[in-house]
mmCIF file of C-alpha atoms in Angstrom:
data_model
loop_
_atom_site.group_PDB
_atom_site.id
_atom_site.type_symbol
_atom_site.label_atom_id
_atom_site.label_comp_id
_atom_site.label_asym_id
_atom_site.label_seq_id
_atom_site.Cartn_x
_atom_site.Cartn_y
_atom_site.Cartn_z
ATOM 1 C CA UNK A 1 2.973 3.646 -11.839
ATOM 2 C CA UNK A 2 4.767 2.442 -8.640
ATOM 3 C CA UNK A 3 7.354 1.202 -10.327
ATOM 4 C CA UNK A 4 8.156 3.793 -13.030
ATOM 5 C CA UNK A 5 10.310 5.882 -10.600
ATOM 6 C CA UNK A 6 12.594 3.001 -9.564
ATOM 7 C CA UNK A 7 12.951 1.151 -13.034
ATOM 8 C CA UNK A 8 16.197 3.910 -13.997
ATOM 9 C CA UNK A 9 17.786 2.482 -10.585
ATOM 10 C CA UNK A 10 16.720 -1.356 -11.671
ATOM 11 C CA UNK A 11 18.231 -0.685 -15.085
ATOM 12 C CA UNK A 12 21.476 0.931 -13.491
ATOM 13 C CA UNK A 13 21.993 -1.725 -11.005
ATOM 14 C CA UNK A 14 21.156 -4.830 -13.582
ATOM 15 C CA UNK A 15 21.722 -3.525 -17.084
ATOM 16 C CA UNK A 16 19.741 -2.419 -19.850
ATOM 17 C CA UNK A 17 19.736 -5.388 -21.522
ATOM 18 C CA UNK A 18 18.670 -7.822 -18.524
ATOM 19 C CA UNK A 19 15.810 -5.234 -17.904
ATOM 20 C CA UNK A 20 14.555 -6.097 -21.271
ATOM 21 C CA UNK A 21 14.911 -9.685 -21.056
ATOM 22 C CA UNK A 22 12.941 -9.813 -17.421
ATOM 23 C CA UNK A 23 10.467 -7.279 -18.534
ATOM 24 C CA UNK A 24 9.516 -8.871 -21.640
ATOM 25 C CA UNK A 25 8.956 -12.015 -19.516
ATOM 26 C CA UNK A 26 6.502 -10.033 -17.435
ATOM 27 C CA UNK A 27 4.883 -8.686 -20.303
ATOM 28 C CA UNK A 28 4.621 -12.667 -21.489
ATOM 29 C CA UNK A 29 2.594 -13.697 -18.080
ATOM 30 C CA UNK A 30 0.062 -11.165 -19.378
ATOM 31 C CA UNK A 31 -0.306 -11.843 -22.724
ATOM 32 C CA UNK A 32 -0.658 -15.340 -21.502
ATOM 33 C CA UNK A 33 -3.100 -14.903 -19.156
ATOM 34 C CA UNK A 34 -5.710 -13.127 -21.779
ATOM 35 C CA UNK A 35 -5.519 -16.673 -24.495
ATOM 36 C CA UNK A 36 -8.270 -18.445 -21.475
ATOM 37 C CA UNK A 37 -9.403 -15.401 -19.196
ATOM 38 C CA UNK A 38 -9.660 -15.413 -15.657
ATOM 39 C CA UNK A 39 -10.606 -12.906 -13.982
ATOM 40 C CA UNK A 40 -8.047 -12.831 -10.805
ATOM 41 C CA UNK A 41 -4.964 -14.038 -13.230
ATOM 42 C CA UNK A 42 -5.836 -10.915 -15.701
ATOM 43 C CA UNK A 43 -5.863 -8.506 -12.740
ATOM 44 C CA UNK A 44 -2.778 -9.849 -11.090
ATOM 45 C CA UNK A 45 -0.881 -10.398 -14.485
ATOM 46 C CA UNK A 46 -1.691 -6.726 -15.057
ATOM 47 C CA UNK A 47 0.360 -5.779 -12.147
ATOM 48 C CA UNK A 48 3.026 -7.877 -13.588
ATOM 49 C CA UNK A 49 2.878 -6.746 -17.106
ATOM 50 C CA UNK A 50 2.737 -2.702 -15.643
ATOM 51 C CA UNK A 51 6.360 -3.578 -13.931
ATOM 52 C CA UNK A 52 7.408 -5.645 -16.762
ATOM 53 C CA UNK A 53 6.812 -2.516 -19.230
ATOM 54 C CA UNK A 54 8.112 0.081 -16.215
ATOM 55 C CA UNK A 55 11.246 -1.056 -17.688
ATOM 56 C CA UNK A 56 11.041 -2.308 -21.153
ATOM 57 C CA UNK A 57 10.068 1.611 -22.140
ATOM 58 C CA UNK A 58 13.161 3.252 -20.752
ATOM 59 C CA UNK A 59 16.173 0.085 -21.333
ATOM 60 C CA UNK A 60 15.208 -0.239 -25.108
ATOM 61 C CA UNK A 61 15.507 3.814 -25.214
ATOM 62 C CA UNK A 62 19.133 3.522 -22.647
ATOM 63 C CA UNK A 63 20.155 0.396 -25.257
ATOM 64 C CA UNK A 64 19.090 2.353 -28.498
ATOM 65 C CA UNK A 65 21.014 5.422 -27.500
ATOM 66 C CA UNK A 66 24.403 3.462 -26.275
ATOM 67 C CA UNK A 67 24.463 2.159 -29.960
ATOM 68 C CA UNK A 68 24.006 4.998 -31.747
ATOM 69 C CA UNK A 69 26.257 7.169 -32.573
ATOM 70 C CA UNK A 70 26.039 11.160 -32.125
ATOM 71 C CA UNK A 71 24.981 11.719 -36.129
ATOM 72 C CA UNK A 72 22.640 9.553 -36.215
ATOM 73 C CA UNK A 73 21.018 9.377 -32.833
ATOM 74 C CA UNK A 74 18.190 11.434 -33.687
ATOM 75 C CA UNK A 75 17.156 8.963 -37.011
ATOM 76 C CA UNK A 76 17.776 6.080 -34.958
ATOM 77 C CA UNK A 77 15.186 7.549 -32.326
ATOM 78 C CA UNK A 78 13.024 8.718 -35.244
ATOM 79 C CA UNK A 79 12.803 5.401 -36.555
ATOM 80 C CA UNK A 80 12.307 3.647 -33.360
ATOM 81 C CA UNK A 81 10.005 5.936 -32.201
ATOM 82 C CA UNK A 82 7.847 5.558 -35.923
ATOM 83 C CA UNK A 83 7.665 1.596 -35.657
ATOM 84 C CA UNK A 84 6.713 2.045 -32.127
ATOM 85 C CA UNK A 85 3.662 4.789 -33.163
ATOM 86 C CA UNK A 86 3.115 2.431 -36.161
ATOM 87 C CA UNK A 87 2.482 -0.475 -33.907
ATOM 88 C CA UNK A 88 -0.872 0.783 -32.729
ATOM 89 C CA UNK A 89 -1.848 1.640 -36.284
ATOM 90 C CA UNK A 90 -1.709 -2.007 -37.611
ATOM 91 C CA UNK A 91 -2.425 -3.672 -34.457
ATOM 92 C CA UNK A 92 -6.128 -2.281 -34.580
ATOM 93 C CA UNK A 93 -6.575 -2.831 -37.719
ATOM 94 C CA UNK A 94 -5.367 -6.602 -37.492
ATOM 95 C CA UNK A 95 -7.851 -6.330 -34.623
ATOM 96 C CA UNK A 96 -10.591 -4.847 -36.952
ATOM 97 C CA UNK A 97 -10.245 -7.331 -39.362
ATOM 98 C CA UNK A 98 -10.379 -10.250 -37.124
ATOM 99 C CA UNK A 99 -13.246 -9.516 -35.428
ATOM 100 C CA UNK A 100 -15.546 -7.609 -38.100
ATOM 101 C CA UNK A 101 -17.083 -10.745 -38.543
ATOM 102 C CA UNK A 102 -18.351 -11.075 -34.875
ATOM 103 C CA UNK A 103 -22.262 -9.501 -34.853
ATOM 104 C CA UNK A 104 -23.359 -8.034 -30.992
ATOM 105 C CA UNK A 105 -25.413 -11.261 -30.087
ATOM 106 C CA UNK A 106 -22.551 -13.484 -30.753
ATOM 107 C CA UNK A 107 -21.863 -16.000 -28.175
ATOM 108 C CA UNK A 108 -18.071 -15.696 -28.842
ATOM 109 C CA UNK A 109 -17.398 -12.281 -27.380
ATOM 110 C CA UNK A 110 -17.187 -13.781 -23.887
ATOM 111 C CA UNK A 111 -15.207 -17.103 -22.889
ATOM 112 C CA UNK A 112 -16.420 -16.527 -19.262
#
């Protein structure tokens, strides 16, 4: 949140697609950091991955809008927009299947 009014100025300054690049990287450190948990690395990759995606949101909108073209900016940001609801769908239900088998008493919900 304390970065989402400054991440239009970062994008100005550095690009859209250098944003992307450096946020995806801090979006990495977190995904990273969840494989073997830790409690301080989760919390402080957190911070990381909520800058990280401060500007990953609005350069992959500023990128997909330079390349488009007036007639066909609003499919283009239809599309995008329906993978990027779409994402959520499939993701919990990967995460359904791949942990239906795990019964409340299981030793394996926790690594800690």
């Amino acid at each position: 949140a304390l970065t989402c009014p400054f991440s239009m100025f970062i994008i100005k300054h550095f690009g859209a697609k250098l944003s992307l690049i450096v946020g995806s990287i801090c979006c990495l450190f977190f995904y990273l950091s969840v494989i073997v948990p830790n409690d301080v690395m989760v919390f402080v990759t957190q911070s990381i991955f909520g800058f990280g995606l401060a500007l990953v949101r609005p350069a992959s909108l500023k990128f997909l809008v330079h390349n488009s073209s007036p007639d066909s900016m609003g499919k283009d940001t239809g599309i995008h927009w329906g993978w990027f609801m779409s994402s959520m769908i499939w993701g919990n239900a990967i995460a359904l299947i791949l942990t239906s088998n795990i019964t409340s008493d299981s030793d394996t919900l926790r690594m800690t």
